[in-house]
Coordinates of C-alpha atoms and ligand atoms in Angstrom, one line a residue:
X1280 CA 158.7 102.3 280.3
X1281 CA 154.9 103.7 281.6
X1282 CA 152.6 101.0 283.2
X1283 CA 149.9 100.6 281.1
X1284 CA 146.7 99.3 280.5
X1285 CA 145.3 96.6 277.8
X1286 CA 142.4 94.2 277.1
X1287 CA 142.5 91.1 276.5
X1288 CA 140.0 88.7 275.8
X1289 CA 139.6 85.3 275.3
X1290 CA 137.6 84.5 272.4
X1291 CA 134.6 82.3 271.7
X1292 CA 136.8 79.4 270.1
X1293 CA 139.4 79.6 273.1
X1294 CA 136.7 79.4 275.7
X1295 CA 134.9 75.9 273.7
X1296 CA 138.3 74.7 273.3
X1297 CA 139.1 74.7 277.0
X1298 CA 142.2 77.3 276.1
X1299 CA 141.0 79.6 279.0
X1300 CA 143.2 78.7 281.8
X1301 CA 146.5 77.9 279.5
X1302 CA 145.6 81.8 278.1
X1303 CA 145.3 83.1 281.5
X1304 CA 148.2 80.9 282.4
X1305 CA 150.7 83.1 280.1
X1306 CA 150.2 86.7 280.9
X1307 CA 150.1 85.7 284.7
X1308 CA 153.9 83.9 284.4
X1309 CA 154.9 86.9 282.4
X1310 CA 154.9 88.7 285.3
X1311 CA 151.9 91.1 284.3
X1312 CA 148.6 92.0 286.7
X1313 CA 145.2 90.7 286.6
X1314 CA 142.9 94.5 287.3
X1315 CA 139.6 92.4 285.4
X1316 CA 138.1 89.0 284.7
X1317 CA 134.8 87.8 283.9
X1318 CA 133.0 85.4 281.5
X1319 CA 130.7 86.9 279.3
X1320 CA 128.1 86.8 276.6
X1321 CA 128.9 89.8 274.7
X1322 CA 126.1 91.5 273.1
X1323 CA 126.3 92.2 269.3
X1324 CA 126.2 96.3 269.9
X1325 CA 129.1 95.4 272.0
X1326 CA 130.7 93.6 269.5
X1327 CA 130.0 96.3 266.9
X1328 CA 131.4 98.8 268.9
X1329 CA 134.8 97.0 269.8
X1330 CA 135.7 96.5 266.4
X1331 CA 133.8 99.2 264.6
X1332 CA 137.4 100.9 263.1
X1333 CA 136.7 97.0 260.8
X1334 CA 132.7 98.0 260.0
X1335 CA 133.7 98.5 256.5
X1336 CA 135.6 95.5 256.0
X1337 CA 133.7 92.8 254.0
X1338 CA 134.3 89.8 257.0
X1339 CA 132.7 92.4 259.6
X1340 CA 129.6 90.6 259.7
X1341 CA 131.6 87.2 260.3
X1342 CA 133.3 88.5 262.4
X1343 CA 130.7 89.9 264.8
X1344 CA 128.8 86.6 264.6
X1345 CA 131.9 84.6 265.8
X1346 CA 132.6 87.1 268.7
X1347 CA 129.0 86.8 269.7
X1348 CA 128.5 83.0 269.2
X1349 CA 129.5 81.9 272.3
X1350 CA 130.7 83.3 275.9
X1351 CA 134.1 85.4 275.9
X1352 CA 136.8 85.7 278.9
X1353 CA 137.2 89.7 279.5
X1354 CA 140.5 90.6 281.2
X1355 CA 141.9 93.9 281.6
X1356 CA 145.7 93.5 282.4
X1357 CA 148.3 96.3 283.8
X1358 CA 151.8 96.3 283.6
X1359 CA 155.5 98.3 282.2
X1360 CA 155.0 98.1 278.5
X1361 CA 152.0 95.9 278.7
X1362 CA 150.3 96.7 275.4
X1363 CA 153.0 95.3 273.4
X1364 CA 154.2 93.2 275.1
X1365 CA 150.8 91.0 275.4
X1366 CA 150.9 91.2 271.3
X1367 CA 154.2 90.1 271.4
X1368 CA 152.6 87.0 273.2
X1369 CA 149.3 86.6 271.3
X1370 CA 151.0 86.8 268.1
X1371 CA 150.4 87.8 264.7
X1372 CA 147.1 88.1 263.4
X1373 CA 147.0 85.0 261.1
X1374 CA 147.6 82.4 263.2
X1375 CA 149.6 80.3 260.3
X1376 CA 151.9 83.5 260.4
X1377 CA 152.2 83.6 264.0
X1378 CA 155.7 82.1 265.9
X1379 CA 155.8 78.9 267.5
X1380 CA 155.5 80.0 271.4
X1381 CA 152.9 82.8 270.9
X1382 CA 149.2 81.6 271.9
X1383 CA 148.0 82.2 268.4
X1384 CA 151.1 80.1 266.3
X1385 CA 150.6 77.6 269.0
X1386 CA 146.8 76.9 270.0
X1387 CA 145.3 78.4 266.5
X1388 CA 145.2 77.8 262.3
X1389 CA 143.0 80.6 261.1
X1390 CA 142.5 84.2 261.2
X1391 CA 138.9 83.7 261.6
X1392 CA 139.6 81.6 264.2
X1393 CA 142.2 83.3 266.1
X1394 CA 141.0 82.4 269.6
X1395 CA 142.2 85.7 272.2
X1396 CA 142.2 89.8 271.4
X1397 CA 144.5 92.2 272.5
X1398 CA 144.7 96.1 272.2
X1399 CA 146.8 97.8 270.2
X1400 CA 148.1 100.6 271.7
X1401 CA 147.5 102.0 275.2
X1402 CA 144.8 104.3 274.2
X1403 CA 143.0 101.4 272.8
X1404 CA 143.9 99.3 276.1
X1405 CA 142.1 102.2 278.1
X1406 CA 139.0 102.6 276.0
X1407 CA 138.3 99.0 275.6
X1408 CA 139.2 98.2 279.6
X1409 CA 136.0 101.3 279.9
X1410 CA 134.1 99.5 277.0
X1411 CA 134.0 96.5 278.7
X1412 CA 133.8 96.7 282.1
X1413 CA 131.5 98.5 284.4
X1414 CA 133.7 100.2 287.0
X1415 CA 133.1 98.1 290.0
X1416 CA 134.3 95.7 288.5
X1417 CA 137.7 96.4 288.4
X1418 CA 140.6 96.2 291.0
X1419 CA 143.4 98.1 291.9
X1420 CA 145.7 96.0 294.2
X1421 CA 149.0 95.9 294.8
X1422 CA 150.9 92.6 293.8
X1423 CA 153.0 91.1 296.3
X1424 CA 156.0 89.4 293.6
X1425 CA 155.9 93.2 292.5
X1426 CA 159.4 93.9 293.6
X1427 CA 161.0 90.7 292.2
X1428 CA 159.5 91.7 288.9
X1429 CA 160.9 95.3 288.7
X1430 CA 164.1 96.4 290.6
Ligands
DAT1919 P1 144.3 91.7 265.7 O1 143.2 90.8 266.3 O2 145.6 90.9 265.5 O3 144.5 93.0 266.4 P2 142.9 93.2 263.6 O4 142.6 94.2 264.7 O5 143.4 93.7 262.3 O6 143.8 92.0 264.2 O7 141.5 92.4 263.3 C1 140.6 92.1 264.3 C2 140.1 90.7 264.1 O8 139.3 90.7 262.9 C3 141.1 89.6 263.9 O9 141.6 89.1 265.1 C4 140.4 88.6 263.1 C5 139.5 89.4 262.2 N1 140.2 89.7 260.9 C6 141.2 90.6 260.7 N2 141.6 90.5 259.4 C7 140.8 89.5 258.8 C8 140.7 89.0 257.5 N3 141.5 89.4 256.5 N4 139.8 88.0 257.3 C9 139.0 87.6 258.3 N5 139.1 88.0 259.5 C10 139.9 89.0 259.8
MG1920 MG1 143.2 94.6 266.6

């Protein structure tokens, strides 16, 4: 498996709802590493920009007001098979259809609703890491638990 890159972000729901650290909280046990994190008022260009391969779907403009209606958590997260693996976790896109122990089948009801993003494949996870966040504010570090993760 290749280390790779993905971002996630919590979304304006999870951040009201006080979700932020029990998001955080998941990824971190799972053993993946924490390169970005900031709060963040995304501006709608922004928000057009993430999600313009949607601009021609008819909830677009719902959805670009709910991701701009409120601050957002920005994380960029590195790891072995990262990308799918934080899916794996959020869970599917409908929150009703999601499994009991993802974030979305257990913190969330609706699709509009869905309360964290993740990238879908590691190109996506590299151009939405550079969408997102400016370059000093990333990290590279090394993790010390990285040996008891990986053998
Ligand atoms: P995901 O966030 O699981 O990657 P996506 O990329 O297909 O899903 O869509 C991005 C977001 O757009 C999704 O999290 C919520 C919204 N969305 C998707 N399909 C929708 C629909 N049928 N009705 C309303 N919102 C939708
Ligand atoms: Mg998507």
């Amino acid at each position: 498996e290749e280390v790779e890159q993905t971002y996630i972000m919590i979304k304006p729901d999870g951040v009201q709802r006080g979700l932020v650290g029990e998001i955080i909280s998941r990824f971190e046990r799972k053993g993946f590493k924490l390169t970005g994190l900031k709060l963040f008022q995304c501006p709608k260009e922004l928000a057009e920009e993430h999600y313009k391969d949607l601009q021609s779907k008819p909830f677009f403009p719902k959805l670009i007001d709910y991701i701009t209606s409120g601050p957002v958590v920005c994380m960029g997260w590195e790891g072995v098979g990262v990308v799918a693996s934080a899916r794996k976790l959020i869970g599917a896109t409908n929150p009703l259809n999601a499994e009991p122990g993802t974030i979305r089948g257990d913190l969330a009801v609706q699709t509009g609703r869905n309360v964290v993003h993740g990238s879908d494949s590691p190109d996506n996870g590299k151009r939405e890491i550079a969408l997102w966040f400016k370059e000093g504010e990333l990290c590279a570090w090394a993790a010390v638990q990285e040996p008891w993760l990986m053998e």
